JSON list of C-alpha atoms in Angstrom, two decimals:
[
{"chain": "A", "resi": 31, "resn": "THR", "atom": "CA", "xyz": [9.03, -97.14, 103.28]},
{"chain": "A", "resi": 32, "resn": "LYS", "atom": "CA", "xyz": [9.55, -94.11, 101.55]},
{"chain": "A", "resi": 33, "resn": "ARG", "atom": "CA", "xyz": [11.36, -92.74, 104.92]},
{"chain": "A", "resi": 34, "resn": "SER", "atom": "CA", "xyz": [13.79, -95.24, 104.94]},
{"chain": "A", "resi": 35, "resn": "LYS", "atom": "CA", "xyz": [14.76, -94.82, 101.23]},
{"chain": "A", "resi": 36, "resn": "VAL", "atom": "CA", "xyz": [15.43, -91.04, 101.93]},
{"chain": "A", "resi": 37, "resn": "MET", "atom": "CA", "xyz": [17.60, -92.24, 105.00]},
{"chain": "A", "resi": 38, "resn": "TYR", "atom": "CA", "xyz": [19.62, -94.72, 103.14]},
{"chain": "A", "resi": 39, "resn": "GLN", "atom": "CA", "xyz": [20.37, -92.37, 100.50]},
{"chain": "A", "resi": 40, "resn": "SER", "atom": "CA", "xyz": [21.67, -89.58, 102.74]},
{"chain": "A", "resi": 41, "resn": "LEU", "atom": "CA", "xyz": [23.48, -92.16, 104.50]},
{"chain": "A", "resi": 42, "resn": "TYR", "atom": "CA", "xyz": [25.07, -93.41, 101.12]},
{"chain": "A", "resi": 43, "resn": "ASN", "atom": "CA", "xyz": [26.10, -90.01, 100.10]},
{"chain": "A", "resi": 44, "resn": "GLU", "atom": "CA", "xyz": [27.56, -89.24, 103.71]},
{"chain": "A", "resi": 45, "resn": "ILE", "atom": "CA", "xyz": [29.77, -92.87, 103.25]},
{"chain": "A", "resi": 46, "resn": "SER", "atom": "CA", "xyz": [30.48, -91.71, 99.85]},
{"chain": "A", "resi": 47, "resn": "LEU", "atom": "CA", "xyz": [31.62, -88.14, 100.89]},
{"chain": "A", "resi": 48, "resn": "LEU", "atom": "CA", "xyz": [33.53, -89.79, 103.89]},
{"chain": "A", "resi": 49, "resn": "LYS", "atom": "CA", "xyz": [35.60, -92.09, 101.50]},
{"chain": "A", "resi": 50, "resn": "GLN", "atom": "CA", "xyz": [36.52, -89.10, 98.93]},
{"chain": "A", "resi": 51, "resn": "GLN", "atom": "CA", "xyz": [37.67, -87.15, 101.79]},
{"chain": "A", "resi": 52, "resn": "ALA", "atom": "CA", "xyz": [40.02, -90.15, 102.44]},
{"chain": "A", "resi": 53, "resn": "GLU", "atom": "CA", "xyz": [40.94, -90.58, 99.11]},
{"chain": "A", "resi": 54, "resn": "TYR", "atom": "CA", "xyz": [41.89, -87.30, 98.38]},
{"chain": "A", "resi": 55, "resn": "ASN", "atom": "CA", "xyz": [43.29, -85.59, 101.94]},
{"chain": "A", "resi": 56, "resn": "TYR", "atom": "CA", "xyz": [43.65, -88.39, 104.22]},
{"chain": "A", "resi": 57, "resn": "SER", "atom": "CA", "xyz": [43.45, -87.35, 108.11]},
{"chain": "A", "resi": 58, "resn": "PRO", "atom": "CA", "xyz": [42.50, -90.31, 110.24]},
{"chain": "A", "resi": 59, "resn": "LEU", "atom": "CA", "xyz": [41.33, -87.43, 112.95]},
{"chain": "A", "resi": 60, "resn": "TYR", "atom": "CA", "xyz": [39.05, -86.22, 110.64]},
{"chain": "A", "resi": 61, "resn": "ILE", "atom": "CA", "xyz": [37.84, -89.59, 109.50]},
{"chain": "A", "resi": 62, "resn": "ALA", "atom": "CA", "xyz": [37.42, -90.68, 113.26]},
{"chain": "A", "resi": 63, "resn": "LYS", "atom": "CA", "xyz": [35.16, -87.47, 113.77]},
{"chain": "A", "resi": 64, "resn": "MET", "atom": "CA", "xyz": [32.93, -87.80, 110.90]},
{"chain": "A", "resi": 65, "resn": "SER", "atom": "CA", "xyz": [32.52, -91.56, 111.27]},
{"chain": "A", "resi": 66, "resn": "MET", "atom": "CA", "xyz": [31.22, -90.72, 115.01]},
{"chain": "A", "resi": 67, "resn": "ASN", "atom": "CA", "xyz": [29.01, -88.22, 113.37]},
{"chain": "A", "resi": 68, "resn": "ILE", "atom": "CA", "xyz": [27.18, -90.49, 110.69]},
{"chain": "A", "resi": 69, "resn": "LEU", "atom": "CA", "xyz": [26.60, -93.46, 113.43]},
{"chain": "A", "resi": 70, "resn": "ASN", "atom": "CA", "xyz": [25.26, -90.76, 115.76]},
{"chain": "A", "resi": 71, "resn": "GLU", "atom": "CA", "xyz": [22.92, -89.66, 113.11]},
{"chain": "A", "resi": 72, "resn": "TYR", "atom": "CA", "xyz": [22.10, -92.67, 111.57]},
{"chain": "A", "resi": 73, "resn": "SER", "atom": "CA", "xyz": [22.51, -95.05, 114.26]},
{"chain": "A", "resi": 74, "resn": "ASN", "atom": "CA", "xyz": [18.65, -96.86, 113.47]},
{"chain": "A", "resi": 75, "resn": "GLU", "atom": "CA", "xyz": [19.84, -97.61, 109.89]},
{"chain": "A", "resi": 76, "resn": "ILE", "atom": "CA", "xyz": [23.28, -98.75, 110.03]},
{"chain": "A", "resi": 77, "resn": "ILE", "atom": "CA", "xyz": [23.43, -102.50, 110.61]},
{"chain": "A", "resi": 78, "resn": "ALA", "atom": "CA", "xyz": [25.59, -104.41, 113.40]},
{"chain": "A", "resi": 79, "resn": "GLU", "atom": "CA", "xyz": [28.38, -105.29, 110.89]},
{"chain": "A", "resi": 80, "resn": "ASP", "atom": "CA", "xyz": [29.08, -102.09, 109.74]},
{"chain": "A", "resi": 81, "resn": "ARG", "atom": "CA", "xyz": [28.35, -100.35, 113.20]},
{"chain": "A", "resi": 82, "resn": "ASP", "atom": "CA", "xyz": [31.58, -102.71, 114.38]},
{"chain": "A", "resi": 83, "resn": "LYS", "atom": "CA", "xyz": [33.23, -100.94, 111.24]},
{"chain": "A", "resi": 84, "resn": "PHE", "atom": "CA", "xyz": [32.45, -97.42, 112.16]},
{"chain": "A", "resi": 85, "resn": "ILE", "atom": "CA", "xyz": [33.22, -98.10, 115.87]},
{"chain": "A", "resi": 86, "resn": "SER", "atom": "CA", "xyz": [37.17, -99.04, 114.60]},
{"chain": "A", "resi": 87, "resn": "LEU", "atom": "CA", "xyz": [37.18, -95.84, 112.33]},
{"chain": "A", "resi": 88, "resn": "ILE", "atom": "CA", "xyz": [35.97, -93.85, 115.31]},
{"chain": "A", "resi": 89, "resn": "ALA", "atom": "CA", "xyz": [39.35, -95.46, 117.33]},
{"chain": "A", "resi": 90, "resn": "MET", "atom": "CA", "xyz": [41.50, -93.87, 115.00]},
{"chain": "A", "resi": 91, "resn": "ASP", "atom": "CA", "xyz": [41.33, -90.95, 117.47]},
{"chain": "A", "resi": 92, "resn": "MET", "atom": "CA", "xyz": [42.67, -92.99, 120.27]},
{"chain": "A", "resi": 93, "resn": "GLY", "atom": "CA", "xyz": [46.23, -92.81, 118.82]},
{"chain": "A", "resi": 94, "resn": "GLU", "atom": "CA", "xyz": [48.65, -93.99, 116.17]},
{"chain": "A", "resi": 95, "resn": "GLU", "atom": "CA", "xyz": [48.24, -97.87, 116.94]},
{"chain": "A", "resi": 96, "resn": "PHE", "atom": "CA", "xyz": [44.41, -97.70, 116.13]},
{"chain": "A", "resi": 97, "resn": "GLU", "atom": "CA", "xyz": [44.57, -95.74, 112.87]},
{"chain": "A", "resi": 98, "resn": "TYR", "atom": "CA", "xyz": [44.38, -97.33, 109.72]},
{"chain": "A", "resi": 99, "resn": "SER", "atom": "CA", "xyz": [46.47, -96.50, 106.50]},
{"chain": "A", "resi": 100, "resn": "GLN", "atom": "CA", "xyz": [45.00, -94.52, 103.91]},
{"chain": "A", "resi": 101, "resn": "ASP", "atom": "CA", "xyz": [44.23, -97.63, 101.69]},
{"chain": "A", "resi": 102, "resn": "GLU", "atom": "CA", "xyz": [42.72, -99.80, 104.60]},
{"chain": "A", "resi": 103, "resn": "CYS", "atom": "CA", "xyz": [40.30, -96.82, 105.43]},
{"chain": "A", "resi": 104, "resn": "ILE", "atom": "CA", "xyz": [39.24, -96.56, 102.34]},
{"chain": "A", "resi": 105, "resn": "LYS", "atom": "CA", "xyz": [38.52, -100.39, 101.92]},
{"chain": "A", "resi": 106, "resn": "VAL", "atom": "CA", "xyz": [36.42, -100.27, 104.96]},
{"chain": "A", "resi": 107, "resn": "LEU", "atom": "CA", "xyz": [34.11, -97.28, 103.80]},
{"chain": "A", "resi": 108, "resn": "SER", "atom": "CA", "xyz": [34.10, -99.18, 100.29]},
{"chain": "A", "resi": 109, "resn": "GLU", "atom": "CA", "xyz": [32.71, -102.37, 102.39]},
{"chain": "A", "resi": 110, "resn": "ILE", "atom": "CA", "xyz": [30.24, -99.96, 104.30]},
{"chain": "A", "resi": 111, "resn": "LEU", "atom": "CA", "xyz": [29.09, -98.35, 101.08]},
{"chain": "A", "resi": 112, "resn": "LYS", "atom": "CA", "xyz": [27.76, -101.70, 99.63]},
{"chain": "A", "resi": 113, "resn": "ASN", "atom": "CA", "xyz": [25.22, -102.24, 102.07]},
{"chain": "A", "resi": 114, "resn": "TYR", "atom": "CA", "xyz": [23.61, -98.77, 101.27]},
{"chain": "A", "resi": 115, "resn": "ASN", "atom": "CA", "xyz": [23.76, -98.47, 97.68]}
]
């Protein structure tokens, strides 16, 4: 439907911006916060596999042992992006 096409494009744009942030100014806490915002805003559009990936990104705010390296974070965001292009 037209609405879901617009939502997917918007979701794709949000994830793209987050990936750019991870590439150029990596902050695990920022990525965690923005991942939570995206998951909340687009919960109906995000598939289960990606929901788990978002939850792992959100968990980065729980301490260093939960943080992805910058490269790992970019990889996870790239994997998510593939599903909404």
